[in-house]
Each structure stands twice: as structure tokens, then as C-alpha cells.
Coordinates of C-alpha atoms in Angstrom, one line a residue:
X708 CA 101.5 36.5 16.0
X709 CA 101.4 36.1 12.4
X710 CA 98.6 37.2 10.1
X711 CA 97.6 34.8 7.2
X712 CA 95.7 35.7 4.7
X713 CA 93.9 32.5 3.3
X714 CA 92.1 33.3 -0.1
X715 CA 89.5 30.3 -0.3
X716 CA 86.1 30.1 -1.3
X717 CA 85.5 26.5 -0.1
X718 CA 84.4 26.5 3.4
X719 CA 85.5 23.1 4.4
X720 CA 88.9 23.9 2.9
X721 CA 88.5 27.0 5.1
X722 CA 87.6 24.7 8.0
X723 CA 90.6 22.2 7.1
X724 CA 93.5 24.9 6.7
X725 CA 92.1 26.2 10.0
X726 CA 92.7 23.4 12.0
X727 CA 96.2 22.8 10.0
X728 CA 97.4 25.9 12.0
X729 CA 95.4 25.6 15.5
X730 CA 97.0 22.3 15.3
X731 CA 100.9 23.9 14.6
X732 CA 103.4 25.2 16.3
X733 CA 102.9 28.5 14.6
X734 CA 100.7 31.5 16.4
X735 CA 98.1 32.8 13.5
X736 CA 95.3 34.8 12.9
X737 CA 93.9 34.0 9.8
X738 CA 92.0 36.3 7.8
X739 CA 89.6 35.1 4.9
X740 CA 89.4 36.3 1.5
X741 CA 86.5 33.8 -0.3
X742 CA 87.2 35.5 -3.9
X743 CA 90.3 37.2 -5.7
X744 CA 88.8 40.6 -5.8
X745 CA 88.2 40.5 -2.3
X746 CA 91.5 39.6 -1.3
X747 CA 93.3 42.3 -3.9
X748 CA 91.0 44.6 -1.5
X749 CA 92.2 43.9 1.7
X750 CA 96.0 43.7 0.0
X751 CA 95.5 46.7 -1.5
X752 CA 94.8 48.4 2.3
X753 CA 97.7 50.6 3.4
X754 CA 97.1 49.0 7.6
X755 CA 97.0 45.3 5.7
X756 CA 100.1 43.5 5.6
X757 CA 100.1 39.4 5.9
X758 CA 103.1 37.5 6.7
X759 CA 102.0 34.7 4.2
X760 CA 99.2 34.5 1.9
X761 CA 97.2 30.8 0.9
X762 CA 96.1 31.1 -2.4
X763 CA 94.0 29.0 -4.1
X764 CA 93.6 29.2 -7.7
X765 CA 89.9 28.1 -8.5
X766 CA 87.9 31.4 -7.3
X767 CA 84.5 32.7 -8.0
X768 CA 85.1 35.5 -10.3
X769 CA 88.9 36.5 -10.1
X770 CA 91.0 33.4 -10.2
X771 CA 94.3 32.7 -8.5
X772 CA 96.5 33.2 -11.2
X773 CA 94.7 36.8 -12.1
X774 CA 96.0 37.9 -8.2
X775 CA 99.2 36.8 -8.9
X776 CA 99.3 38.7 -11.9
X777 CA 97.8 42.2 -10.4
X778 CA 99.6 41.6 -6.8
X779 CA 103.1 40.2 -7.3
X780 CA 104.8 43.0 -8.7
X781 CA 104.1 45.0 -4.8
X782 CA 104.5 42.0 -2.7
X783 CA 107.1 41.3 -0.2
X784 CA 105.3 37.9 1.9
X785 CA 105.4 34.5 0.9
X786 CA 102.7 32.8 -1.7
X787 CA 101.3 29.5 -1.3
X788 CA 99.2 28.2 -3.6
X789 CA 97.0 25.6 -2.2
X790 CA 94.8 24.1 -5.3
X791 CA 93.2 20.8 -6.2
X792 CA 95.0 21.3 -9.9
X793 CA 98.1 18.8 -10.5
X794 CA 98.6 20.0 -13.9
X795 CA 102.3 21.1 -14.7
X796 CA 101.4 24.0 -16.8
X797 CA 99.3 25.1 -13.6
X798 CA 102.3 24.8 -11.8
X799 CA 104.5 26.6 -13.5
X800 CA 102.4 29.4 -14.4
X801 CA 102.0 29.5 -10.6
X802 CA 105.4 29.8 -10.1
X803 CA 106.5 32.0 -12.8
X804 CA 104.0 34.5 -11.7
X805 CA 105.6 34.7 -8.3
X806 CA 104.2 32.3 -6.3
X807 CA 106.8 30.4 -3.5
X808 CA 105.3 27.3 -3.1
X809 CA 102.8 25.4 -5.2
X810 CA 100.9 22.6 -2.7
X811 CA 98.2 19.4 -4.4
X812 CA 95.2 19.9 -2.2
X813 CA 95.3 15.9 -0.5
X814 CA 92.3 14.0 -0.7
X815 CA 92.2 12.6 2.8
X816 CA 91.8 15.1 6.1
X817 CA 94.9 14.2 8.1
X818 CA 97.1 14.2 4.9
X819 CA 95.6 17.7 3.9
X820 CA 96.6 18.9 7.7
X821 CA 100.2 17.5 7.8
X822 CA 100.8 19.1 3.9
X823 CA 99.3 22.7 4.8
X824 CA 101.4 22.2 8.3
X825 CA 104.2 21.3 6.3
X826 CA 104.3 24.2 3.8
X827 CA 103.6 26.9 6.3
X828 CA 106.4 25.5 8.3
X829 CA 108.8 26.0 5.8
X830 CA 107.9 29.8 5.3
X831 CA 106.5 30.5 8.6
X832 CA 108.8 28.7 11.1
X833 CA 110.7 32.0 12.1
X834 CA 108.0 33.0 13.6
X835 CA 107.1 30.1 16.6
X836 CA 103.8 29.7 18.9
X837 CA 104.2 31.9 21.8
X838 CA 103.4 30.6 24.8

């Protein structure tokens, strides 16, 4: 089983990147981080060690891009950011601060579960559903 860390202080986005992997063919407990700080905490954890990390860039407090910054240089498991931003320099900060993938949060529900699906399966699909 993989462990996902999704750092997300919206609870329906919570609620909608939930259902994106119950819905997947990939096995994952997902742990929630609702700010930055929170989720530098639980990285920070010697036992604590995602497979993947949802990243979203808005937060209360400690943004998404300030994580990047303070986690990056330790970190071995993939980054997606998952943001309602579509600006280009948002992007490529993003990216130039280590993120993997950089994902548009979609508007509609079924579009938002087949891009999260989509994204995880392209750095989680090593790892399949048991059964």
C-alpha cells in the first residue's frame, strides 16, 4: 500500500482527491496535512516517509512554494502540485523548486477525478491495487 501525503486545506478538494484514488487502481492511504507547517512536521518525522506528496500551493500560513523550498533539498518521493493557479511563472517556480508534476485544479468533478487519477498514475503506477 502506498502512503500519500495530500497537503490541502480545502475540504472538498480533500473529499475530491479522495475519491480520485478510492476510485484508482492504486492501493493508498492518504494522510492529510491542511497547512504547510503541518505537513514540514509530519515530513520532518524520522517513521514518516510518503511515496508521493499532493501539494497544493495556496495554504493558510506556509504556502506551497515555501515547502518546496524548506523540503526539496531532503526529498526522495515524487511532488505534485495540485493548484487552482494557471499562471506560468507559478509553474515554473513550481518546477524549478523541485516539484515533478504541476496539475490545473479542473473546474468540473469527474474532470478533477480523471486529472488527479491521471497524475498519480504516472508516478504511482509501480505500485498496483492489491487485491
Amino acid at each position: 500500500m502506498l502512503h500519500i501525503l495530500l497537503v490541502e486545506d480545502n475540504p472538498a478538494d480533500v473529499l475530491l482527491v479522495r475519491e480520485a484514488i478510492r476510485t484508482s487502481p492504486i492501493d493508498a492511504d492518504v494522510i492529510i496535512a491542511y497547512d504547510g507547517e503541518q505537513a514540514l512536521n509530519l515530513l520532518e518525522r524520522q517513521n514518516f516517509a510518503p511515496d508521493a506528496i499532493v501539494l497544493d500551493l495556496n495554504l493558510p500560513g506556509m504556502d506551497g512554494f515555501s515547502v518546496l523550498e524548506k523540503y526539496r533539498p531532503k526529498n526522495t518521493p515524487p511532488v505534485m502540485v495540485l493548484t487552482s493557479s494557471d499562471r506560468s511563472e507559478d509553474r515554473k517556480r513550481a518546477l524549478d523548486l523541485g516539484a515533478h508534476d504541476y496539475v490545473v485544479k479542473p473546474p468540473s468533478f469527474h474532470e478533477f477525478i480523471r486529472t488527479v487519477q491521471g497524475a498519480l498514475m504516472r508516478w504511482c503506477s509501480d505500485r498496483p491495487r492489491a487485491t
